[in-house]
Every structure is written in structure tokens, then in C-alpha cells.
């Protein structure tokens, strides 16, 4: 597998992780990317539902060969009246946008579900002519074309980073065809990559018992959610086995074998 030098924007990302333990992308895999965000016509974005010590949604926009990242505790809202706090976190490697799975221990230990993905387009205006200026001024207007999130959005910085404190931003939907009061987190909770929920991702990872022994959260809403998904992941029968199609096939098969057996008994 081809590797490349560390991207200058990924220093913090790499320093926080031990890739011998974490299945997350190292950021060193060769990826096709332009040098500047402006050279792309299609920039990727993704949202990862991440149950760790707290439940949050990681909102990521591709720029300059990395994914600019914000942690949104309550997740995105389609309601233009609702402002969602978004804490700026370290830039992530581009291939993190396809990541889904279980981080068994260490930084961010928990379950990651790829909740949405697609492309984003910055909305340049005279005052904000490029992404670097948008980041500097703390106002990013953009359009999303994802599976779940679409239309016009804005990220506005409310508090600049001081010392080790992270920047505080707000994520808001602009009023348009794609806005409304539907709770998109409730209506569309599953992965856009695998169609699974958190407990299925955990159950199929082989890490259920590890997480059951040391759940990243014990109290509060996150603790309750951990108990629920661990219990669901420990159930032996996977949900897809109960599908209607298989039941029908079984019934048909039983019927056939009875018909086949009957003449044998007569003899
Ligand atoms: Mn996270």
C-alpha cells in the first residue's frame, strides 16, 4: 500500500491516535486530491454519528486535502430557527470520510456510523471569496448535496480559540426547499454506507465484549445508550434473518417436502 508524507494539517490528528489499536485511517494512504480546495469542483462532505463518552455528530467538509471538522453534540437540524453548537476539532484525513466501525480504546473510543455523505459547494460572496477567508472570518456559507442533508447552510464562529480551548461555532440551516421541521436524526438514523444502526455496527465488529467491559460512558444519556446498544449487539440472532422473504421461502420449502414425503409413506 502506497504511503505518503504527513499532511501539514494532520499533525494533531496523528498525534492523538495509535494506529496499532485504532482502525481509523492513518492519513498516510495515497489519495487523489488537488492542492487547494478551489481546484475542485466537487468537494466531499460527511457526517459521522459517533457514540463515545458522549453522543455527537462529526460534521466534516473537504478542503485543502483534508476534512475540516466540527463536533455537533445535538446533530444537524433542518429547522432554520434551530442553531446547533459545533465545536471545531482537528482536521481529519480525506479517507476518514468513508470510515465506519468501532474504535476499541483510546482517543474517541466508541462506535462510528457514517450518517451522511455527499458533496459541498462553498457560497462565495465578495467579502468571503475563498475558503481560507471564510475560516479566518468565521463564516462559511455553503450548499450540501448529501443523501440526507441538502441545500443552503451556514457555519458561524461565536468564540475564537484561546489557548487550548477549541473554537465554538454554530451550524444552521438556511430557509429553502430542503428546510423544515422534520427531525432528520430520528427519521433517518441509519448508516448511508451499510444501512446499519449503532448496535449492528458494534455487533458485527467483534468488539462487543470489550466495550461491555469498559463502556466509554456509564452515566447520563450516553451511558443509557451504551447499555441499550451493547444489549442489542449481544443478542445472537441478527435482524436480517427475520425478513419476510426468508419466512416465505421456508414455508414453501416445508410444503414441498410434505408433498414429497406423502407418497413414500403410502408405499
Ligand atoms: Mn467524534
PDB file of C-alpha atoms and ligand atoms in Angstrom:
ATOM      1  CA  UNK A   1       0.000   0.000   0.000  1.00  0.00           C
ATOM      2  CA  UNK A   2       1.393   3.344  -1.013  1.00  0.00           C
ATOM      3  CA  UNK A   3       2.020   5.811   1.768  1.00  0.00           C
ATOM      4  CA  UNK A   4       2.754   9.493   1.677  1.00  0.00           C
ATOM      5  CA  UNK A   5       4.271  12.107   3.930  1.00  0.00           C
ATOM      6  CA  UNK A   6       2.203  13.570   6.723  1.00  0.00           C
ATOM      7  CA  UNK A   7      -0.106  16.327   5.514  1.00  0.00           C
ATOM      8  CA  UNK A   8       0.837  19.501   7.453  1.00  0.00           C
ATOM      9  CA  UNK A   9      -2.796  19.876   8.547  1.00  0.00           C
ATOM     10  CA  UNK A  10      -2.893  16.356  10.045  1.00  0.00           C
ATOM     11  CA  UNK A  11      -0.260  16.758  12.777  1.00  0.00           C
ATOM     12  CA  UNK A  12      -2.833  16.956  15.593  1.00  0.00           C
ATOM     13  CA  UNK A  13      -4.927  14.126  14.129  1.00  0.00           C
ATOM     14  CA  UNK A  14      -1.942  11.750  14.077  1.00  0.00           C
ATOM     15  CA  UNK A  15      -0.617  12.778  17.495  1.00  0.00           C
ATOM     16  CA  UNK A  16      -3.917  11.820  19.169  1.00  0.00           C
ATOM     17  CA  UNK A  17      -4.111   8.292  17.813  1.00  0.00           C
ATOM     18  CA  UNK A  18      -2.320   4.934  17.999  1.00  0.00           C
ATOM     19  CA  UNK A  19      -2.991   3.253  14.659  1.00  0.00           C
ATOM     20  CA  UNK A  20      -1.857  -0.109  16.054  1.00  0.00           C
ATOM     21  CA  UNK A  21      -5.053  -0.019  18.158  1.00  0.00           C
ATOM     22  CA  UNK A  22      -7.438   2.180  16.197  1.00  0.00           C
ATOM     23  CA  UNK A  23      -8.973   1.043  12.888  1.00  0.00           C
ATOM     24  CA  UNK A  24      -9.261   4.709  11.807  1.00  0.00           C
ATOM     25  CA  UNK A  25      -7.402   5.766   8.616  1.00  0.00           C
ATOM     26  CA  UNK A  26      -3.840   6.924   9.330  1.00  0.00           C
ATOM     27  CA  UNK A  27      -3.980   9.712   6.794  1.00  0.00           C
ATOM     28  CA  UNK A  28      -0.875   8.347   5.080  1.00  0.00           C
ATOM     29  CA  UNK A  29      -2.627   6.355   2.361  1.00  0.00           C
ATOM     30  CA  UNK A  30      -2.166   7.800  -1.093  1.00  0.00           C
ATOM     31  CA  UNK A  31      -5.292   9.723  -2.047  1.00  0.00           C
ATOM     32  CA  UNK A  32      -6.097  11.623  -5.177  1.00  0.00           C
ATOM     33  CA  UNK A  33      -6.576  15.247  -4.299  1.00  0.00           C
ATOM     34  CA  UNK A  34      -5.832  18.701  -5.571  1.00  0.00           C
ATOM     35  CA  UNK A  35      -3.621  21.065  -3.612  1.00  0.00           C
ATOM     36  CA  UNK A  36      -6.278  23.632  -2.987  1.00  0.00           C
ATOM     37  CA  UNK A  37      -9.969  23.369  -2.222  1.00  0.00           C
ATOM     38  CA  UNK A  38     -10.616  25.807  -5.024  1.00  0.00           C
ATOM     39  CA  UNK A  39      -9.214  23.484  -7.673  1.00  0.00           C
ATOM     40  CA  UNK A  40     -12.059  21.053  -7.022  1.00  0.00           C
ATOM     41  CA  UNK A  41     -15.488  21.463  -8.453  1.00  0.00           C
ATOM     42  CA  UNK A  42     -16.795  18.698  -6.176  1.00  0.00           C
ATOM     43  CA  UNK A  43     -15.664  18.726  -2.572  1.00  0.00           C
ATOM     44  CA  UNK A  44     -16.775  15.892  -0.335  1.00  0.00           C
ATOM     45  CA  UNK A  45     -18.547  16.199   2.990  1.00  0.00           C
ATOM     46  CA  UNK A  46     -19.670  13.680   5.553  1.00  0.00           C
ATOM     47  CA  UNK A  47     -21.426  13.432   8.884  1.00  0.00           C
ATOM     48  CA  UNK A  48     -20.459  10.637  11.278  1.00  0.00           C
ATOM     49  CA  UNK A  49     -22.683   9.692  14.197  1.00  0.00           C
ATOM     50  CA  UNK A  50     -20.206   8.928  16.964  1.00  0.00           C
ATOM     51  CA  UNK A  51     -21.172   7.340  20.246  1.00  0.00           C
ATOM     52  CA  UNK A  52     -18.170   7.762  22.541  1.00  0.00           C
ATOM     53  CA  UNK A  53     -18.179   9.284  26.051  1.00  0.00           C
ATOM     54  CA  UNK A  54     -20.983  11.422  24.604  1.00  0.00           C
ATOM     55  CA  UNK A  55     -23.156  11.051  21.548  1.00  0.00           C
ATOM     56  CA  UNK A  56     -22.298  13.614  18.882  1.00  0.00           C
ATOM     57  CA  UNK A  57     -22.258  14.071  15.121  1.00  0.00           C
ATOM     58  CA  UNK A  58     -18.926  14.846  13.450  1.00  0.00           C
ATOM     59  CA  UNK A  59     -19.505  17.257  10.585  1.00  0.00           C
ATOM     60  CA  UNK A  60     -16.695  17.291   8.016  1.00  0.00           C
ATOM     61  CA  UNK A  61     -16.043  19.430   4.923  1.00  0.00           C
ATOM     62  CA  UNK A  62     -13.254  18.679   2.460  1.00  0.00           C
ATOM     63  CA  UNK A  63     -10.767  21.491   1.960  1.00  0.00           C
ATOM     64  CA  UNK A  64      -7.080  21.628   1.006  1.00  0.00           C
ATOM     65  CA  UNK A  65      -6.654  17.846   1.032  1.00  0.00           C
ATOM     66  CA  UNK A  66      -8.187  17.279   4.478  1.00  0.00           C
ATOM     67  CA  UNK A  67     -11.583  17.246   6.149  1.00  0.00           C
ATOM     68  CA  UNK A  68     -12.298  20.371   8.218  1.00  0.00           C
ATOM     69  CA  UNK A  69     -14.135  19.023  11.256  1.00  0.00           C
ATOM     70  CA  UNK A  70     -16.697  20.094  13.817  1.00  0.00           C
ATOM     71  CA  UNK A  71     -18.257  18.068  16.605  1.00  0.00           C
ATOM     72  CA  UNK A  72     -22.005  18.798  16.804  1.00  0.00           C
ATOM     73  CA  UNK A  73     -23.390  17.415  20.108  1.00  0.00           C
ATOM     74  CA  UNK A  74     -27.061  17.617  19.092  1.00  0.00           C
ATOM     75  CA  UNK A  75     -26.527  16.909  15.391  1.00  0.00           C
ATOM     76  CA  UNK A  76     -27.675  18.963  12.396  1.00  0.00           C
ATOM     77  CA  UNK A  77     -31.233  20.334  12.269  1.00  0.00           C
ATOM     78  CA  UNK A  78     -33.279  21.107   9.165  1.00  0.00           C
ATOM     79  CA  UNK A  79     -35.180  23.799  11.089  1.00  0.00           C
ATOM     80  CA  UNK A  80     -33.775  27.278  10.245  1.00  0.00           C
ATOM     81  CA  UNK A  81     -34.852  28.517  13.706  1.00  0.00           C
ATOM     82  CA  UNK A  82     -32.559  25.997  15.428  1.00  0.00           C
ATOM     83  CA  UNK A  83     -28.862  26.760  15.953  1.00  0.00           C
ATOM     84  CA  UNK A  84     -26.665  23.791  16.740  1.00  0.00           C
ATOM     85  CA  UNK A  85     -23.426  24.246  18.640  1.00  0.00           C
ATOM     86  CA  UNK A  86     -20.458  22.950  16.640  1.00  0.00           C
ATOM     87  CA  UNK A  87     -17.034  22.643  18.266  1.00  0.00           C
ATOM     88  CA  UNK A  88     -14.163  22.836  15.769  1.00  0.00           C
ATOM     89  CA  UNK A  89     -11.955  19.774  16.073  1.00  0.00           C
ATOM     90  CA  UNK A  90      -8.727  18.707  14.395  1.00  0.00           C
ATOM     91  CA  UNK A  91      -8.596  18.329  10.603  1.00  0.00           C
ATOM     92  CA  UNK A  92      -9.080  14.709   9.537  1.00  0.00           C
ATOM     93  CA  UNK A  93      -7.645  12.797   6.549  1.00  0.00           C
ATOM     94  CA  UNK A  94      -9.795  12.670   3.430  1.00  0.00           C
ATOM     95  CA  UNK A  95     -10.296   8.888   3.611  1.00  0.00           C
ATOM     96  CA  UNK A  96     -11.824   9.310   7.080  1.00  0.00           C
ATOM     97  CA  UNK A  97     -14.956  10.267   5.118  1.00  0.00           C
ATOM     98  CA  UNK A  98     -15.570   6.594   4.345  1.00  0.00           C
ATOM     99  CA  UNK A  99     -14.824   5.340   7.844  1.00  0.00           C
ATOM    100  CA  UNK A 100     -17.373   3.433   9.872  1.00  0.00           C
ATOM    101  CA  UNK A 101     -16.637   0.994  12.689  1.00  0.00           C
ATOM    102  CA  UNK A 102     -15.595   0.551  16.282  1.00  0.00           C
ATOM    103  CA  UNK A 103     -12.639   2.269  17.949  1.00  0.00           C
ATOM    104  CA  UNK A 104     -11.990  -0.211  20.795  1.00  0.00           C
ATOM    105  CA  UNK A 105      -9.955   2.072  23.071  1.00  0.00           C
ATOM    106  CA  UNK A 106      -8.011   5.320  23.224  1.00  0.00           C
ATOM    107  CA  UNK A 107      -8.983   8.672  21.719  1.00  0.00           C
ATOM    108  CA  UNK A 108     -12.597   8.704  20.515  1.00  0.00           C
ATOM    109  CA  UNK A 109     -13.226   5.121  21.699  1.00  0.00           C
ATOM    110  CA  UNK A 110     -16.715   4.148  20.596  1.00  0.00           C
ATOM    111  CA  UNK A 111     -18.866   3.402  17.564  1.00  0.00           C
ATOM    112  CA  UNK A 112     -18.785   5.459  14.361  1.00  0.00           C
ATOM    113  CA  UNK A 113     -21.730   5.310  11.928  1.00  0.00           C
ATOM    114  CA  UNK A 114     -21.448   7.067   8.546  1.00  0.00           C
ATOM    115  CA  UNK A 115     -24.674   9.038   8.843  1.00  0.00           C
ATOM    116  CA  UNK A 116     -24.463  11.141   5.672  1.00  0.00           C
ATOM    117  CA  UNK A 117     -22.112  11.814   2.780  1.00  0.00           C
ATOM    118  CA  UNK A 118     -22.057  13.757  -0.451  1.00  0.00           C
ATOM    119  CA  UNK A 119     -20.589  16.933  -1.870  1.00  0.00           C
ATOM    120  CA  UNK A 120     -20.473  20.531  -0.682  1.00  0.00           C
ATOM    121  CA  UNK A 121     -20.030  23.819  -2.504  1.00  0.00           C
ATOM    122  CA  UNK A 122     -18.822  26.993  -0.795  1.00  0.00           C
ATOM    123  CA  UNK A 123     -21.060  30.028  -1.453  1.00  0.00           C
ATOM    124  CA  UNK A 124     -18.514  32.708  -2.245  1.00  0.00           C
ATOM    125  CA  UNK A 125     -19.521  36.359  -1.798  1.00  0.00           C
ATOM    126  CA  UNK A 126     -17.328  39.491  -2.219  1.00  0.00           C
ATOM    127  CA  UNK A 127     -16.415  39.540   1.497  1.00  0.00           C
ATOM    128  CA  UNK A 128     -15.791  35.797   1.573  1.00  0.00           C
ATOM    129  CA  UNK A 129     -14.068  34.988  -1.754  1.00  0.00           C
ATOM    130  CA  UNK A 130     -12.386  31.718  -0.713  1.00  0.00           C
ATOM    131  CA  UNK A 131     -12.500  29.037   1.986  1.00  0.00           C
ATOM    132  CA  UNK A 132      -9.358  30.310   3.746  1.00  0.00           C
ATOM    133  CA  UNK A 133     -11.002  33.725   4.225  1.00  0.00           C
ATOM    134  CA  UNK A 134     -14.232  32.063   5.370  1.00  0.00           C
ATOM    135  CA  UNK A 135     -12.307  30.101   8.025  1.00  0.00           C
ATOM    136  CA  UNK A 136     -10.390  33.206   9.036  1.00  0.00           C
ATOM    137  CA  UNK A 137     -13.509  35.368   9.341  1.00  0.00           C
ATOM    138  CA  UNK A 138     -15.516  32.595  10.960  1.00  0.00           C
ATOM    139  CA  UNK A 139     -18.371  32.441   8.475  1.00  0.00           C
ATOM    140  CA  UNK A 140     -18.784  29.594   5.994  1.00  0.00           C
ATOM    141  CA  UNK A 141     -21.806  29.704   3.716  1.00  0.00           C
ATOM    142  CA  UNK A 142     -22.280  26.554   1.721  1.00  0.00           C
ATOM    143  CA  UNK A 143     -24.547  24.150  -0.117  1.00  0.00           C
ATOM    144  CA  UNK A 144     -24.821  20.469   0.678  1.00  0.00           C
ATOM    145  CA  UNK A 145     -25.766  17.687  -1.684  1.00  0.00           C
ATOM    146  CA  UNK A 146     -25.865  14.633   0.543  1.00  0.00           C
ATOM    147  CA  UNK A 147     -28.191  11.691   0.949  1.00  0.00           C
ATOM    148  CA  UNK A 148     -29.965  13.294   3.934  1.00  0.00           C
ATOM    149  CA  UNK A 149     -28.726  16.883   4.124  1.00  0.00           C
ATOM    150  CA  UNK A 150     -29.242  19.215   1.186  1.00  0.00           C
ATOM    151  CA  UNK A 151     -29.495  22.891   0.332  1.00  0.00           C
ATOM    152  CA  UNK A 152     -28.073  26.014   1.918  1.00  0.00           C
ATOM    153  CA  UNK A 153     -26.315  26.032   5.321  1.00  0.00           C
ATOM    154  CA  UNK A 154     -24.014  28.252   7.333  1.00  0.00           C
ATOM    155  CA  UNK A 155     -21.355  27.767   9.991  1.00  0.00           C
ATOM    156  CA  UNK A 156     -20.658  30.853  12.122  1.00  0.00           C
ATOM    157  CA  UNK A 157     -17.903  31.132  14.693  1.00  0.00           C
ATOM    158  CA  UNK A 158     -19.020  32.555  18.020  1.00  0.00           C
ATOM    159  CA  UNK A 159     -15.844  32.173  20.033  1.00  0.00           C
ATOM    160  CA  UNK A 160     -12.239  32.119  18.877  1.00  0.00           C
ATOM    161  CA  UNK A 161      -9.847  29.549  20.270  1.00  0.00           C
ATOM    162  CA  UNK A 162      -7.877  30.832  23.258  1.00  0.00           C
ATOM    163  CA  UNK A 163      -5.000  28.668  24.429  1.00  0.00           C
ATOM    164  CA  UNK A 164      -6.104  25.046  24.376  1.00  0.00           C
ATOM    165  CA  UNK A 165      -9.792  25.962  24.097  1.00  0.00           C
ATOM    166  CA  UNK A 166     -11.454  24.877  20.908  1.00  0.00           C
ATOM    167  CA  UNK A 167     -13.346  27.250  18.654  1.00  0.00           C
ATOM    168  CA  UNK A 168     -17.071  27.383  19.137  1.00  0.00           C
ATOM    169  CA  UNK A 169     -19.270  27.627  16.044  1.00  0.00           C
ATOM    170  CA  UNK A 170     -22.989  27.379  15.246  1.00  0.00           C
ATOM    171  CA  UNK A 171     -24.376  25.193  12.459  1.00  0.00           C
ATOM    172  CA  UNK A 172     -27.596  26.480  10.929  1.00  0.00           C
ATOM    173  CA  UNK A 173     -29.864  25.603   8.015  1.00  0.00           C
ATOM    174  CA  UNK A 174     -30.973  28.440   5.753  1.00  0.00           C
ATOM    175  CA  UNK A 175     -34.633  28.534   4.803  1.00  0.00           C
ATOM    176  CA  UNK A 176     -35.081  26.866   1.418  1.00  0.00           C
ATOM    177  CA  UNK A 177     -36.734  23.886  -0.291  1.00  0.00           C
ATOM    178  CA  UNK A 178     -34.744  21.490   1.937  1.00  0.00           C
ATOM    179  CA  UNK A 179     -35.507  23.114   5.301  1.00  0.00           C
ATOM    180  CA  UNK A 180     -38.387  22.117   7.557  1.00  0.00           C
ATOM    181  CA  UNK A 181     -39.345  20.857  10.989  1.00  0.00           C
ATOM    182  CA  UNK A 182     -38.752  17.153  10.314  1.00  0.00           C
ATOM    183  CA  UNK A 183     -36.313  15.653  12.834  1.00  0.00           C
ATOM    184  CA  UNK A 184     -33.906  14.168  10.298  1.00  0.00           C
ATOM    185  CA  UNK A 185     -31.880  12.436  13.053  1.00  0.00           C
ATOM    186  CA  UNK A 186     -34.997  10.497  14.144  1.00  0.00           C
ATOM    187  CA  UNK A 187     -36.436   9.886  10.686  1.00  0.00           C
ATOM    188  CA  UNK A 188     -33.182   8.769   9.048  1.00  0.00           C
ATOM    189  CA  UNK A 189     -30.924   7.248  11.741  1.00  0.00           C
ATOM    190  CA  UNK A 190     -29.183   4.520   9.715  1.00  0.00           C
ATOM    191  CA  UNK A 191     -25.802   4.434   8.003  1.00  0.00           C
ATOM    192  CA  UNK A 192     -25.661   5.618   4.375  1.00  0.00           C
ATOM    193  CA  UNK A 193     -22.759   3.194   3.892  1.00  0.00           C
ATOM    194  CA  UNK A 194     -24.156  -0.031   5.332  1.00  0.00           C
ATOM    195  CA  UNK A 195     -27.800   0.623   6.280  1.00  0.00           C
ATOM    196  CA  UNK A 196     -26.949  -0.452   9.863  1.00  0.00           C
ATOM    197  CA  UNK A 197     -27.637   1.140  13.253  1.00  0.00           C
ATOM    198  CA  UNK A 198     -25.080   1.595  16.048  1.00  0.00           C
ATOM    199  CA  UNK A 199     -25.809  -1.789  17.681  1.00  0.00           C
ATOM    200  CA  UNK A 200     -25.407  -3.668  14.390  1.00  0.00           C
ATOM    201  CA  UNK A 201     -22.062  -1.971  13.701  1.00  0.00           C
ATOM    202  CA  UNK A 202     -20.939  -2.889  17.225  1.00  0.00           C
ATOM    203  CA  UNK A 203     -22.281  -6.453  16.990  1.00  0.00           C
ATOM    204  CA  UNK A 204     -20.544  -7.149  13.685  1.00  0.00           C
ATOM    205  CA  UNK A 205     -17.224  -5.644  14.830  1.00  0.00           C
ATOM    206  CA  UNK A 206     -16.332  -8.434  17.248  1.00  0.00           C
ATOM    207  CA  UNK A 207     -15.693  -5.792  19.926  1.00  0.00           C
ATOM    208  CA  UNK A 208     -18.981  -6.086  21.819  1.00  0.00           C
ATOM    209  CA  UNK A 209     -17.493  -7.775  24.898  1.00  0.00           C
ATOM    210  CA  UNK A 210     -14.549  -5.356  25.011  1.00  0.00           C
ATOM    211  CA  UNK A 211     -16.987  -2.439  25.022  1.00  0.00           C
ATOM    212  CA  UNK A 212     -19.285  -4.166  27.521  1.00  0.00           C
ATOM    213  CA  UNK A 213     -16.360  -4.481  29.946  1.00  0.00           C
ATOM    214  CA  UNK A 214     -15.246  -0.880  29.527  1.00  0.00           C
ATOM    215  CA  UNK A 215     -18.096   1.211  28.109  1.00  0.00           C
ATOM    216  CA  UNK A 216     -16.874   4.738  27.205  1.00  0.00           C
ATOM    217  CA  UNK A 217     -19.792   6.160  29.224  1.00  0.00           C
ATOM    218  CA  UNK A 218     -21.637   4.807  32.267  1.00  0.00           C
ATOM    219  CA  UNK A 219     -23.928   7.636  33.348  1.00  0.00           C
ATOM    220  CA  UNK A 220     -26.324  10.036  31.653  1.00  0.00           C
ATOM    221  CA  UNK A 221     -27.838   9.742  28.184  1.00  0.00           C
ATOM    222  CA  UNK A 222     -24.647   8.288  26.685  1.00  0.00           C
ATOM    223  CA  UNK A 223     -24.452   5.603  29.410  1.00  0.00           C
ATOM    224  CA  UNK A 224     -28.071   4.627  28.778  1.00  0.00           C
ATOM    225  CA  UNK A 225     -27.432   4.452  25.021  1.00  0.00           C
ATOM    226  CA  UNK A 226     -24.329   2.303  25.583  1.00  0.00           C
ATOM    227  CA  UNK A 227     -26.315  -0.179  27.705  1.00  0.00           C
ATOM    228  CA  UNK A 228     -29.014  -0.344  25.004  1.00  0.00           C
ATOM    229  CA  UNK A 229     -26.693  -0.932  22.062  1.00  0.00           C
ATOM    230  CA  UNK A 230     -24.494  -3.437  23.953  1.00  0.00           C
ATOM    231  CA  UNK A 231     -27.602  -5.423  24.935  1.00  0.00           C
ATOM    232  CA  UNK A 232     -28.876  -5.353  21.345  1.00  0.00           C
ATOM    233  CA  UNK A 233     -25.439  -6.333  19.985  1.00  0.00           C
ATOM    234  CA  UNK A 234     -25.253  -9.307  22.377  1.00  0.00           C
ATOM    235  CA  UNK A 235     -28.498 -10.824  21.066  1.00  0.00           C
ATOM    236  CA  UNK A 236     -27.492 -13.891  18.996  1.00  0.00           C
ATOM    237  CA  UNK A 237     -29.936 -13.697  16.061  1.00  0.00           C
ATOM    238  CA  UNK A 238     -29.150 -10.897  13.595  1.00  0.00           C
ATOM    239  CA  UNK A 239     -32.196  -8.895  12.481  1.00  0.00           C
ATOM    240  CA  UNK A 240     -31.927  -9.580   8.692  1.00  0.00           C
ATOM    241  CA  UNK A 241     -32.633 -13.339   9.301  1.00  0.00           C
ATOM    242  CA  UNK A 242     -36.216 -12.486  10.257  1.00  0.00           C
ATOM    243  CA  UNK A 243     -37.076 -10.897   6.904  1.00  0.00           C
ATOM    244  CA  UNK A 244     -40.432 -11.737   5.321  1.00  0.00           C
ATOM    245  CA  UNK A 245     -38.842 -13.129   2.197  1.00  0.00           C
ATOM    246  CA  UNK A 246     -36.961 -15.861   4.088  1.00  0.00           C
ATOM    247  CA  UNK A 247     -40.070 -16.887   6.084  1.00  0.00           C
ATOM    248  CA  UNK A 248     -41.985 -17.311   2.835  1.00  0.00           C
ATOM    249  CA  UNK A 249     -39.206 -19.457   1.359  1.00  0.00           C
ATOM    250  CA  UNK A 250     -39.170 -21.661   4.472  1.00  0.00           C
ATOM    251  CA  UNK A 251     -42.942 -22.221   4.374  1.00  0.00           C
ATOM    252  CA  UNK A 252     -42.793 -23.082   0.725  1.00  0.00           C
ATOM    253  CA  UNK A 253     -39.923 -25.499   1.307  1.00  0.00           C
ATOM    254  CA  UNK A 254     -41.789 -27.227   4.152  1.00  0.00           C
ATOM    255  CA  UNK A 255     -44.889 -27.586   1.981  1.00  0.00           C
ATOM    256  CA  UNK A 256     -42.880 -29.177  -0.807  1.00  0.00           C
ATOM    257  CA  UNK A 257     -41.181 -31.692   1.460  1.00  0.00           C
ATOM    258  CA  UNK A 258     -44.544 -32.776   2.917  1.00  0.00           C
ATOM    259  CA  UNK A 259     -45.926 -33.396  -0.541  1.00  0.00           C
ATOM    260  CA  UNK A 260     -42.779 -35.305  -1.413  1.00  0.00           C
ATOM    261  CA  UNK A 261     -42.911 -37.417   1.722  1.00  0.00           C
ATOM    262  CA  UNK A 262     -46.536 -38.435   1.414  1.00  0.00           C
ATOM    263  CA  UNK A 263     -46.127 -40.934  -1.464  1.00  0.00           C
ATOM    264  CA  UNK A 264     -43.157 -42.554   0.324  1.00  0.00           C
ATOM    265  CA  UNK A 265     -45.358 -43.310   3.377  1.00  0.00           C
ATOM    266  CA  UNK A 266     -48.041 -44.902   1.203  1.00  0.00           C
ATOM    267  CA  UNK A 267     -45.548 -47.394  -0.172  1.00  0.00           C
TER     268      UNK A 267
HETATM  269 MN1  LIG B   1     -16.144  12.243  17.215  1.00  0.00          MN
END
